[in-house]
Amino acid sequence: MGKKKKELGFDSDGAKKVMRKRDYMADMSGQLALGLMANVVGQLTYFYTDKVGLAVGGVGIVMAIAKVIDALTDIWFGNVIEHSKGGNSKFYKWMFRMMIPAAVITFLMFTVPKGQTIGMIYVLVTNVLLTAVIYTMIATPFGAVMVVRTNSQVERSNMGIFRAVGNYGAGMIISIIIIPVTNMLGGTQSAWIKFGAILALIVLLLLAICYNNGRKAKYSEDTETLNEVEEEEAVPFKDAIKMLFGNKYWVIVLLFNIITNVTNAIAAASGTYYCKWIFGNDNLVAITGTAGLAATLLGFVLAKPIISKLGIKKTVYFGVLGQAITCVVRCVVPTNFMACTVMSLIGSLVQIPLMCLYGVLLAMAVDYNEWKYDKKLVAVSSGAIGFGSKVGGGLGSIILSVFLAIGAYDATLEVATTSMRYAIYGFSNYLPLVMNLLMFFVFTKFDLEEKLPKMRAEVEARRKGQNN
């Protein structure tokens, strides 16, 4: 007989713990795979304009169309999951089904044929397949896993931290290596195709690790009982959406995701443009990315104590206002490489604790659904939040293209024109300042943190009353 595993005990709220270190690491690998897919899409605008030779305006329109389609499929697929059977285990099945298609389409993103018309069609089709179909069918149920795998707020917070490590780590990896590696391989489109092949294999391996752990997951007693005895009755899609928009906290998380993803979509692409045209060398992306990675590692070390000390709402304030201050400095000295690098480092550091809370905020909004409606609406809540994320990403792509078009961007020039430089300053420095201040204003209305313990007690009392 095998050795019996040590019980993990209960958290401070009395919820049973079920997550072990290997569970956190495997869960993080799934987020890392999704992060690699998402962040490489963020670099594609530069790839399409400077390596494939597609027109800036056309690329912006095509990417925006793909994001709109992507956003709509998030809502639809969340509803599909909500109406499917299988209890808690159903959320991992989609990862198994989609892991090989995810690897294939990741590679095909780089094999764009020459020619404006055929190239634009290819870009649209591959972006829709990657983001609107495959990514959505993995990310939507994976986002819901945090709510159903454990009832412990401590473990949810820890999962949020590990997922943030995976997601942000993916962004750092892509930003650090993609330009130097593809330049080392020749700097041409074929170099990017080789890079895509390696990336596809890594994505497949990470998703396989996550799925293998998830299919054997042990859930808390409460979620096991719910799964075996009374699976929540599915709510008609129209009614579910009406309920969500009646939950002001879910709306705040939705707005927060939209605004954040506008900023992230622009930031993912802006670094390469900034280093190439403002600092004169696109290989400098590796230096700024490495500095950001160092700050990220420190940020994750400090994330848990910062969240414990400040609480959820103040941690968000710390992140958005801290980032806003770094943007002010970049606006004042936009051509100083050292100053901009240091500010990027500080900006990454203060944003990490905030990023660790994304899943936690969604889980809190889902708990509020249960208190208000007696329905958690787990998958549709996650899918509709994904809708906001994709809308934000689409808006970011449009805004980036608009700035470049207004600045008369020309990838064939040796030196940036004045209009090109100010366009890059606009989307790299000034816009993030405005967006972070807007995020601060939106989140001032989020007061669920102090109300939630009492609400959970009321929900538990209702359950006991129904069972008696």
Short mmCIF file of C-alpha atoms in Angstrom, two decimals:
data_model
loop_
_atom_site.label_atom_id
_atom_site.label_comp_id
_atom_site.label_asym_id
_atom_site.label_seq_id
_atom_site.Cartn_x
_atom_site.Cartn_y
_atom_site.Cartn_z
CA MET A 1 0.00 0.00 0.00
CA GLY A 2 1.20 3.49 -0.81
CA LYS A 3 2.01 5.99 1.87
CA LYS A 4 -1.01 8.06 2.84
CA LYS A 5 -0.66 11.71 1.93
CA LYS A 6 -0.57 14.21 4.75
CA GLU A 7 -3.77 16.19 5.17
CA LEU A 8 -3.39 19.87 4.29
CA GLY A 9 -5.78 21.13 6.94
CA PHE A 10 -7.99 24.20 6.74
CA ASP A 11 -7.44 27.90 6.05
CA SER A 12 -8.32 30.75 8.43
CA ASP A 13 -11.90 30.84 7.11
CA GLY A 14 -12.43 27.14 7.80
CA ALA A 15 -12.24 26.01 4.14
CA LYS A 16 -10.41 22.73 3.51
CA LYS A 17 -7.13 23.00 1.58
CA VAL A 18 -6.60 20.70 -1.42
CA MET A 19 -3.69 22.21 -3.39
CA ARG A 20 -0.14 20.86 -3.15
CA LYS A 21 3.04 22.37 -4.62
CA ARG A 22 2.93 20.18 -7.72
CA ASP A 23 -0.69 21.25 -8.31
CA TYR A 24 0.30 24.91 -8.27
CA MET A 25 3.24 24.27 -10.63
CA ALA A 26 1.13 22.28 -13.09
CA ASP A 27 -1.61 24.91 -13.00
CA MET A 28 1.01 27.58 -13.68
CA SER A 29 2.26 25.63 -16.72
CA GLY A 30 -1.19 25.93 -18.29
CA GLN A 31 -1.18 29.68 -17.77
CA LEU A 32 2.38 29.88 -19.11
CA ALA A 33 1.29 28.15 -22.32
CA LEU A 34 -1.67 30.50 -22.70
CA GLY A 35 0.60 33.45 -21.93
CA LEU A 36 3.08 32.45 -24.63
CA MET A 37 0.27 32.22 -27.18
CA ALA A 38 -1.23 35.56 -26.14
CA ASN A 39 2.06 37.44 -25.93
CA VAL A 40 3.36 36.26 -29.26
CA VAL A 41 0.16 37.68 -30.78
CA GLY A 42 1.16 40.98 -29.18
CA GLN A 43 4.40 40.94 -31.18
CA LEU A 44 2.72 40.14 -34.48
CA THR A 45 1.95 43.75 -35.46
CA TYR A 46 5.70 44.42 -35.68
CA PHE A 47 6.24 41.11 -37.49
CA TYR A 48 3.49 41.83 -40.03
CA THR A 49 4.61 45.41 -40.75
CA ASP A 50 8.40 45.09 -40.63
CA LYS A 51 9.07 41.47 -41.65
CA VAL A 52 6.18 40.50 -43.92
CA GLY A 53 5.67 44.03 -45.33
CA LEU A 54 1.92 44.37 -44.76
CA ALA A 55 0.33 47.83 -44.58
CA VAL A 56 -0.02 49.29 -41.07
CA GLY A 57 -3.65 50.36 -41.51
CA GLY A 58 -4.72 47.02 -42.91
CA VAL A 59 -3.01 45.10 -40.11
CA GLY A 60 -4.78 47.21 -37.48
CA ILE A 61 -8.20 46.61 -39.05
CA VAL A 62 -7.65 42.87 -39.47
CA MET A 63 -6.37 42.43 -35.91
CA ALA A 64 -9.34 44.39 -34.56
CA ILE A 65 -11.82 42.23 -36.52
CA ALA A 66 -10.17 39.10 -35.14
CA LYS A 67 -10.48 40.46 -31.59
CA VAL A 68 -14.17 41.30 -32.01
CA ILE A 69 -14.89 37.76 -33.23
CA ASP A 70 -12.74 36.46 -30.39
CA ALA A 71 -14.72 38.45 -27.83
CA LEU A 72 -18.06 37.11 -29.09
CA THR A 73 -16.89 33.50 -28.96
CA ASP A 74 -15.85 33.97 -25.31
CA ILE A 75 -19.43 34.71 -24.27
CA TRP A 76 -20.85 31.92 -26.44
CA PHE A 77 -18.37 29.31 -25.24
CA GLY A 78 -18.82 30.24 -21.59
CA ASN A 79 -22.52 29.47 -22.05
CA VAL A 80 -21.69 26.16 -23.78
CA ILE A 81 -19.58 25.08 -20.80
CA GLU A 82 -22.25 26.20 -18.32
CA HIS A 83 -24.80 23.92 -20.04
CA SER A 84 -22.43 20.93 -20.35
CA LYS A 85 -22.29 17.98 -17.96
CA GLY A 86 -19.37 16.44 -16.11
CA GLY A 87 -19.10 18.41 -12.90
CA ASN A 88 -15.72 19.89 -12.06
CA SER A 89 -13.80 17.55 -14.40
CA LYS A 90 -15.39 19.06 -17.51
CA PHE A 91 -13.17 22.16 -17.32
CA TYR A 92 -9.97 20.24 -18.16
CA LYS A 93 -11.36 18.18 -21.02
CA TRP A 94 -11.18 21.14 -23.38
CA MET A 95 -7.46 21.54 -22.78
CA PHE A 96 -6.90 17.95 -23.88
CA ARG A 97 -8.97 18.46 -27.03
CA MET A 98 -7.25 21.67 -28.03
CA MET A 99 -3.58 21.18 -27.12
CA ILE A 100 -2.46 19.79 -30.49
CA PRO A 101 -4.47 22.35 -32.54
CA ALA A 102 -2.95 25.06 -30.31
CA ALA A 103 0.58 23.96 -31.20
CA VAL A 104 -0.21 23.70 -34.92
CA ILE A 105 -1.82 27.13 -35.22
CA THR A 106 0.96 28.75 -33.14
CA PHE A 107 3.41 27.63 -35.82
CA LEU A 108 1.15 28.65 -38.72
CA MET A 109 0.87 32.23 -37.39
CA PHE A 110 4.30 32.95 -38.89
CA THR A 111 3.87 31.34 -42.33
CA VAL A 112 2.17 34.38 -43.86
CA PRO A 113 2.24 34.32 -47.70
CA LYS A 114 3.59 37.32 -49.62
CA GLY A 115 1.11 39.81 -51.08
CA GLN A 116 -1.13 42.38 -49.42
CA THR A 117 -4.51 40.79 -50.13
CA ILE A 118 -3.64 37.13 -49.57
CA GLY A 119 -1.46 38.13 -46.60
CA MET A 120 -4.29 40.04 -44.91
CA ILE A 121 -6.74 37.16 -45.43
CA TYR A 122 -4.22 34.72 -43.98
CA VAL A 123 -3.60 36.99 -40.98
CA LEU A 124 -7.33 37.25 -40.30
CA VAL A 125 -7.96 33.49 -40.56
CA THR A 126 -4.99 32.43 -38.42
CA ASN A 127 -5.68 35.07 -35.74
CA VAL A 128 -9.34 34.05 -35.53
CA LEU A 129 -8.39 30.36 -35.26
CA LEU A 130 -5.78 31.00 -32.57
CA THR A 131 -7.55 33.55 -30.41
CA ALA A 132 -11.29 33.18 -31.11
CA VAL A 133 -11.40 29.39 -31.33
CA ILE A 134 -8.48 27.50 -29.80
CA TYR A 135 -7.34 29.95 -27.13
CA THR A 136 -10.93 30.59 -26.04
CA MET A 137 -11.71 26.87 -25.78
CA ILE A 138 -8.76 26.44 -23.42
CA ALA A 139 -8.71 29.72 -21.49
CA THR A 140 -12.44 30.02 -20.67
CA PRO A 141 -12.78 26.70 -18.82
CA PHE A 142 -9.27 27.10 -17.38
CA GLY A 143 -10.28 30.44 -15.89
CA ALA A 144 -13.25 28.76 -14.21
CA VAL A 145 -11.01 26.12 -12.64
CA MET A 146 -9.87 28.54 -9.93
CA VAL A 147 -13.43 28.82 -8.62
CA VAL A 148 -14.28 25.11 -8.58
CA ARG A 149 -10.97 23.50 -7.65
CA THR A 150 -10.84 24.96 -4.14
CA ASN A 151 -13.11 26.88 -1.79
CA SER A 152 -10.14 28.29 0.12
CA GLN A 153 -9.54 31.98 -0.50
CA VAL A 154 -5.91 31.44 0.53
CA GLU A 155 -5.44 28.75 -2.12
CA ARG A 156 -7.25 30.84 -4.72
CA SER A 157 -4.85 33.69 -3.95
CA ASN A 158 -1.90 31.33 -4.25
CA MET A 159 -3.23 30.04 -7.57
CA GLY A 160 -3.56 33.64 -8.68
CA ILE A 161 0.08 34.29 -7.81
CA PHE A 162 1.33 31.18 -9.62
CA ARG A 163 -0.81 31.96 -12.67
CA ALA A 164 0.44 35.53 -12.69
CA VAL A 165 4.00 34.16 -12.62
CA GLY A 166 3.17 32.04 -15.65
CA ASN A 167 1.37 34.77 -17.54
CA TYR A 168 3.81 37.56 -16.80
CA GLY A 169 6.77 35.21 -17.19
CA ALA A 170 5.51 34.35 -20.68
CA GLY A 171 5.42 38.05 -21.53
CA MET A 172 8.95 38.54 -20.25
CA ILE A 173 10.26 35.51 -22.13
CA ILE A 174 8.74 36.66 -25.40
CA SER A 175 9.88 40.27 -24.99
CA ILE A 176 13.44 39.25 -24.07
CA ILE A 177 14.15 36.56 -26.65
CA ILE A 178 11.98 37.06 -29.73
CA ILE A 179 13.94 39.90 -31.35
CA PRO A 180 17.50 38.75 -30.51
CA VAL A 181 16.75 35.12 -31.40
CA THR A 182 15.04 35.91 -34.70
CA ASN A 183 17.81 38.41 -35.54
CA MET A 184 20.41 35.75 -34.74
CA LEU A 185 18.59 33.38 -37.10
CA GLY A 186 18.76 35.98 -39.88
CA GLY A 187 16.07 38.51 -39.02
CA THR A 188 13.85 37.45 -41.93
CA GLN A 189 10.40 35.92 -41.99
CA SER A 190 11.95 32.45 -42.23
CA ALA A 191 13.77 33.14 -38.96
CA TRP A 192 10.44 33.92 -37.29
CA ILE A 193 8.97 30.69 -38.73
CA LYS A 194 11.76 28.67 -37.09
CA PHE A 195 11.08 30.47 -33.83
CA GLY A 196 7.38 29.63 -34.20
CA ALA A 197 8.14 25.92 -34.57
CA ILE A 198 10.07 25.84 -31.29
CA LEU A 199 7.39 27.88 -29.53
CA ALA A 200 4.66 25.49 -30.74
CA LEU A 201 6.41 22.48 -29.20
CA ILE A 202 6.84 24.30 -25.87
CA VAL A 203 3.15 25.24 -25.82
CA LEU A 204 2.16 21.61 -26.44
CA LEU A 205 4.39 20.32 -23.63
CA LEU A 206 3.13 22.87 -21.08
CA LEU A 207 -0.53 22.19 -21.85
CA ALA A 208 0.08 18.43 -21.55
CA ILE A 209 1.63 18.90 -18.08
CA CYS A 210 -1.31 21.00 -16.91
CA TYR A 211 -3.93 18.59 -18.26
CA ASN A 212 -2.23 15.50 -16.81
CA ASN A 213 -2.34 17.04 -13.34
CA GLY A 214 -5.83 18.52 -13.72
CA ARG A 215 -7.50 15.28 -14.80
CA LYS A 216 -6.41 13.72 -11.47
CA ALA A 217 -7.31 16.79 -9.39
CA LYS A 218 -8.66 16.37 -5.87
CA TYR A 219 -11.37 18.88 -5.02
CA SER A 220 -12.48 20.17 -1.65
CA GLU A 221 -15.23 18.26 0.11
CA ASP A 222 -17.76 21.00 -0.56
CA THR A 223 -17.17 21.03 -4.31
CA GLU A 224 -17.10 17.22 -4.45
CA THR A 225 -20.48 17.08 -2.72
CA LEU A 226 -21.90 19.70 -5.05
CA ASN A 227 -20.60 17.75 -8.05
CA GLU A 228 -22.00 14.40 -6.90
CA VAL A 229 -25.36 15.48 -5.48
CA GLU A 230 -26.62 18.62 -7.08
CA GLU A 231 -24.96 20.03 -10.17
CA GLU A 232 -26.12 23.63 -10.56
CA GLU A 233 -29.05 24.03 -12.92
CA ALA A 234 -28.01 25.88 -16.07
CA VAL A 235 -29.46 29.37 -16.49
CA PRO A 236 -30.72 30.46 -19.94
CA PHE A 237 -28.06 32.56 -21.66
CA LYS A 238 -30.17 35.72 -21.85
CA ASP A 239 -31.02 35.50 -18.14
CA ALA A 240 -27.40 34.79 -17.20
CA ILE A 241 -26.16 37.91 -19.01
CA LYS A 242 -28.88 40.00 -17.34
CA MET A 243 -27.79 38.67 -13.95
CA LEU A 244 -24.14 39.46 -14.63
CA PHE A 245 -24.86 43.07 -15.52
CA GLY A 246 -26.94 43.28 -12.35
CA ASN A 247 -23.79 42.42 -10.39
CA LYS A 248 -21.91 45.73 -10.11
CA TYR A 249 -18.76 43.98 -8.94
CA TRP A 250 -18.69 41.76 -12.02
CA VAL A 251 -19.15 44.92 -14.14
CA ILE A 252 -16.21 46.56 -12.37
CA VAL A 253 -14.03 43.48 -13.01
CA LEU A 254 -15.20 43.56 -16.65
CA LEU A 255 -14.24 47.24 -17.05
CA PHE A 256 -10.99 46.60 -15.24
CA ASN A 257 -10.17 43.80 -17.70
CA ILE A 258 -11.05 45.93 -20.73
CA ILE A 259 -8.88 48.85 -19.61
CA THR A 260 -6.00 46.61 -18.51
CA ASN A 261 -5.98 44.73 -21.80
CA VAL A 262 -5.99 47.91 -23.86
CA THR A 263 -2.82 48.88 -22.02
CA ASN A 264 -1.30 45.39 -22.23
CA ALA A 265 -1.98 45.01 -25.96
CA ILE A 266 -0.21 48.28 -26.67
CA ALA A 267 2.64 47.56 -24.25
CA ALA A 268 3.26 44.15 -25.84
CA ALA A 269 4.04 45.77 -29.19
CA SER A 270 5.38 49.17 -28.18
CA GLY A 271 8.72 48.04 -26.74
CA THR A 272 10.10 46.88 -30.08
CA TYR A 273 8.99 50.06 -31.88
CA TYR A 274 10.44 52.19 -29.07
CA CYS A 275 13.85 50.48 -29.08
CA LYS A 276 14.11 50.47 -32.87
CA TRP A 277 13.04 54.04 -33.59
CA ILE A 278 13.71 56.01 -30.38
CA PHE A 279 16.85 54.26 -29.08
CA GLY A 280 18.05 53.15 -32.54
CA ASN A 281 18.49 49.41 -31.91
CA ASP A 282 15.69 46.85 -31.65
CA ASN A 283 18.05 44.38 -29.91
CA LEU A 284 17.82 46.64 -26.84
CA VAL A 285 14.46 44.97 -26.23
CA ALA A 286 16.44 42.14 -24.65
CA ILE A 287 18.03 44.53 -22.13
CA THR A 288 14.76 46.21 -21.17
CA GLY A 289 13.08 42.81 -21.02
CA THR A 290 15.80 41.37 -18.77
CA ALA A 291 15.46 44.36 -16.43
CA GLY A 292 11.73 43.77 -16.40
CA LEU A 293 12.29 40.08 -15.61
CA ALA A 294 14.46 40.96 -12.60
CA ALA A 295 11.73 43.29 -11.36
CA THR A 296 9.13 40.61 -12.01
CA LEU A 297 10.96 38.04 -9.91
CA LEU A 298 11.24 40.53 -7.05
CA GLY A 299 7.59 41.46 -7.52
CA PHE A 300 6.45 37.88 -7.12
CA VAL A 301 8.56 37.48 -3.99
CA LEU A 302 6.88 40.58 -2.54
CA ALA A 303 3.39 39.96 -3.94
CA LYS A 304 2.01 37.80 -1.15
CA PRO A 305 3.21 40.03 1.73
CA ILE A 306 1.99 43.14 -0.11
CA ILE A 307 -1.46 41.64 -0.70
CA SER A 308 -1.61 40.41 2.92
CA LYS A 309 -0.60 43.83 4.23
CA LEU A 310 -2.65 46.08 1.94
CA GLY A 311 -5.63 43.91 1.09
CA ILE A 312 -7.12 43.56 -2.38
CA LYS A 313 -8.37 47.09 -3.05
CA LYS A 314 -5.25 48.90 -1.82
CA THR A 315 -3.03 46.49 -3.74
CA VAL A 316 -4.84 47.51 -6.92
CA TYR A 317 -4.31 51.18 -6.04
CA PHE A 318 -0.62 50.48 -5.38
CA GLY A 319 -0.26 48.93 -8.83
CA VAL A 320 -2.12 51.43 -11.01
CA LEU A 321 -0.90 54.60 -9.28
CA GLY A 322 2.66 53.31 -9.12
CA GLN A 323 2.57 52.56 -12.85
CA ALA A 324 1.10 56.01 -13.54
CA ILE A 325 4.03 57.67 -11.76
CA THR A 326 6.56 55.78 -13.90
CA CYS A 327 4.69 56.93 -17.02
CA VAL A 328 5.02 60.56 -15.88
CA VAL A 329 8.80 60.17 -15.68
CA ARG A 330 8.94 58.57 -19.16
CA CYS A 331 6.91 61.49 -20.53
CA VAL A 332 9.46 63.94 -19.09
CA VAL A 333 12.61 62.14 -20.36
CA PRO A 334 11.37 60.02 -23.29
CA THR A 335 14.77 59.59 -25.02
CA ASN A 336 16.85 58.66 -21.96
CA PHE A 337 17.45 54.92 -22.23
CA MET A 338 18.56 54.46 -18.62
CA ALA A 339 15.65 56.44 -17.17
CA CYS A 340 13.10 54.62 -19.32
CA THR A 341 14.59 51.24 -18.43
CA VAL A 342 14.54 51.99 -14.69
CA MET A 343 10.95 53.23 -14.91
CA SER A 344 9.96 50.07 -16.79
CA LEU A 345 11.61 48.05 -14.04
CA ILE A 346 9.71 49.89 -11.31
CA GLY A 347 6.49 49.71 -13.32
CA SER A 348 6.80 45.93 -13.62
CA LEU A 349 7.52 45.61 -9.90
CA VAL A 350 4.44 47.52 -8.72
CA GLN A 351 2.11 45.82 -11.21
CA ILE A 352 2.91 42.23 -10.22
CA PRO A 353 0.80 42.10 -7.01
CA LEU A 354 -2.13 43.56 -8.97
CA MET A 355 -1.82 40.89 -11.66
CA CYS A 356 -1.95 38.18 -8.99
CA LEU A 357 -5.48 39.32 -8.14
CA TYR A 358 -7.22 38.95 -11.51
CA GLY A 359 -8.53 35.45 -10.81
CA VAL A 360 -9.30 36.34 -7.21
CA LEU A 361 -11.43 39.32 -8.28
CA LEU A 362 -13.41 37.13 -10.67
CA ALA A 363 -13.91 34.49 -7.96
CA MET A 364 -15.22 37.20 -5.59
CA ALA A 365 -17.69 38.38 -8.24
CA VAL A 366 -18.83 34.76 -8.73
CA ASP A 367 -19.36 34.42 -4.98
CA TYR A 368 -21.50 37.56 -5.11
CA ASN A 369 -23.56 35.94 -7.88
CA GLU A 370 -24.30 33.06 -5.53
CA TRP A 371 -25.32 35.42 -2.70
CA LYS A 372 -27.56 37.53 -4.92
CA TYR A 373 -29.03 34.96 -7.31
CA ASP A 374 -28.36 31.53 -5.71
CA LYS A 375 -26.43 30.81 -8.93
CA LYS A 376 -22.66 31.00 -9.29
CA LEU A 377 -22.65 31.25 -13.11
CA VAL A 378 -19.00 30.20 -13.06
CA ALA A 379 -18.25 29.52 -16.72
CA VAL A 380 -20.40 32.25 -18.23
CA SER A 381 -18.89 34.77 -15.78
CA SER A 382 -15.41 33.72 -16.84
CA GLY A 383 -16.33 33.73 -20.53
CA ALA A 384 -17.91 37.16 -20.36
CA ILE A 385 -14.85 38.53 -18.55
CA GLY A 386 -12.82 37.00 -21.37
CA PHE A 387 -15.07 38.96 -23.71
CA GLY A 388 -13.94 42.17 -21.97
CA SER A 389 -10.31 41.10 -22.19
CA LYS A 390 -10.58 40.46 -25.92
CA VAL A 391 -12.45 43.72 -26.53
CA GLY A 392 -9.65 45.49 -24.68
CA GLY A 393 -7.04 43.69 -26.78
CA GLY A 394 -8.90 44.62 -29.97
CA LEU A 395 -9.16 48.25 -28.94
CA GLY A 396 -5.45 48.20 -28.13
CA SER A 397 -4.62 46.94 -31.62
CA ILE A 398 -6.81 49.61 -33.20
CA ILE A 399 -5.33 52.38 -31.05
CA LEU A 400 -1.78 51.28 -31.84
CA SER A 401 -2.50 51.25 -35.57
CA VAL A 402 -4.23 54.65 -35.36
CA PHE A 403 -1.21 56.18 -33.65
CA LEU A 404 1.13 54.68 -36.26
CA ALA A 405 -1.10 55.81 -39.13
CA ILE A 406 -1.38 59.36 -37.75
CA GLY A 407 2.40 59.40 -37.36
CA ALA A 408 2.78 58.32 -41.03
CA TYR A 409 4.74 55.21 -40.00
CA ASP A 410 7.12 53.94 -42.68
CA ALA A 411 9.07 50.76 -41.88
CA THR A 412 11.44 51.29 -44.84
CA LEU A 413 13.06 54.42 -43.38
CA GLU A 414 16.46 54.38 -41.68
CA VAL A 415 15.58 57.08 -39.14
CA ALA A 416 12.19 57.92 -37.63
CA THR A 417 10.49 61.13 -38.68
CA THR A 418 9.28 63.60 -36.04
CA SER A 419 5.69 62.46 -36.51
CA MET A 420 6.70 58.81 -36.08
CA ARG A 421 8.58 59.62 -32.86
CA TYR A 422 5.65 61.48 -31.32
CA ALA A 423 3.27 58.69 -32.30
CA ILE A 424 5.50 56.21 -30.45
CA TYR A 425 5.71 58.53 -27.42
CA GLY A 426 1.92 58.78 -27.49
CA PHE A 427 1.09 55.07 -27.29
CA SER A 428 4.12 54.14 -25.13
CA ASN A 429 4.10 56.89 -22.47
CA TYR A 430 1.08 59.21 -22.52
CA LEU A 431 -1.69 56.69 -23.15
CA PRO A 432 -0.63 54.27 -20.36
CA LEU A 433 -0.65 57.23 -17.95
CA VAL A 434 -4.26 58.02 -18.83
CA MET A 435 -5.34 54.37 -18.73
CA ASN A 436 -3.85 53.71 -15.28
CA LEU A 437 -5.60 56.75 -13.84
CA LEU A 438 -8.85 55.52 -15.41
CA MET A 439 -8.36 52.10 -13.80
CA PHE A 440 -7.90 53.77 -10.42
CA PHE A 441 -11.20 55.63 -10.81
CA VAL A 442 -13.10 52.49 -11.86
CA PHE A 443 -11.86 50.49 -8.90
CA THR A 444 -12.84 53.07 -6.28
CA LYS A 445 -16.35 51.56 -6.50
CA PHE A 446 -15.21 48.03 -5.56
CA ASP A 447 -16.13 47.50 -1.87
CA LEU A 448 -16.82 43.75 -1.94
CA GLU A 449 -13.72 42.77 0.02
CA GLU A 450 -15.16 43.83 3.37
CA LYS A 451 -18.67 42.55 2.60
CA LEU A 452 -17.83 39.06 1.36
CA PRO A 453 -17.33 37.19 4.68
CA LYS A 454 -20.84 38.09 5.85
CA MET A 455 -22.30 37.17 2.43
CA ARG A 456 -20.63 33.75 2.51
CA ALA A 457 -22.04 33.12 5.97
CA GLU A 458 -25.52 33.97 4.67
CA VAL A 459 -25.08 31.61 1.70
CA GLU A 460 -23.97 28.81 4.01
CA ALA A 461 -26.98 29.41 6.27
CA ARG A 462 -29.29 29.22 3.24
CA ARG A 463 -27.72 25.91 2.19
CA LYS A 464 -28.18 24.42 5.64
CA GLY A 465 -31.80 25.64 5.69
CA GLN A 466 -32.48 23.98 2.33
CA ASN A 467 -30.93 20.68 3.44
CA ASN A 468 -32.98 20.50 6.67
#
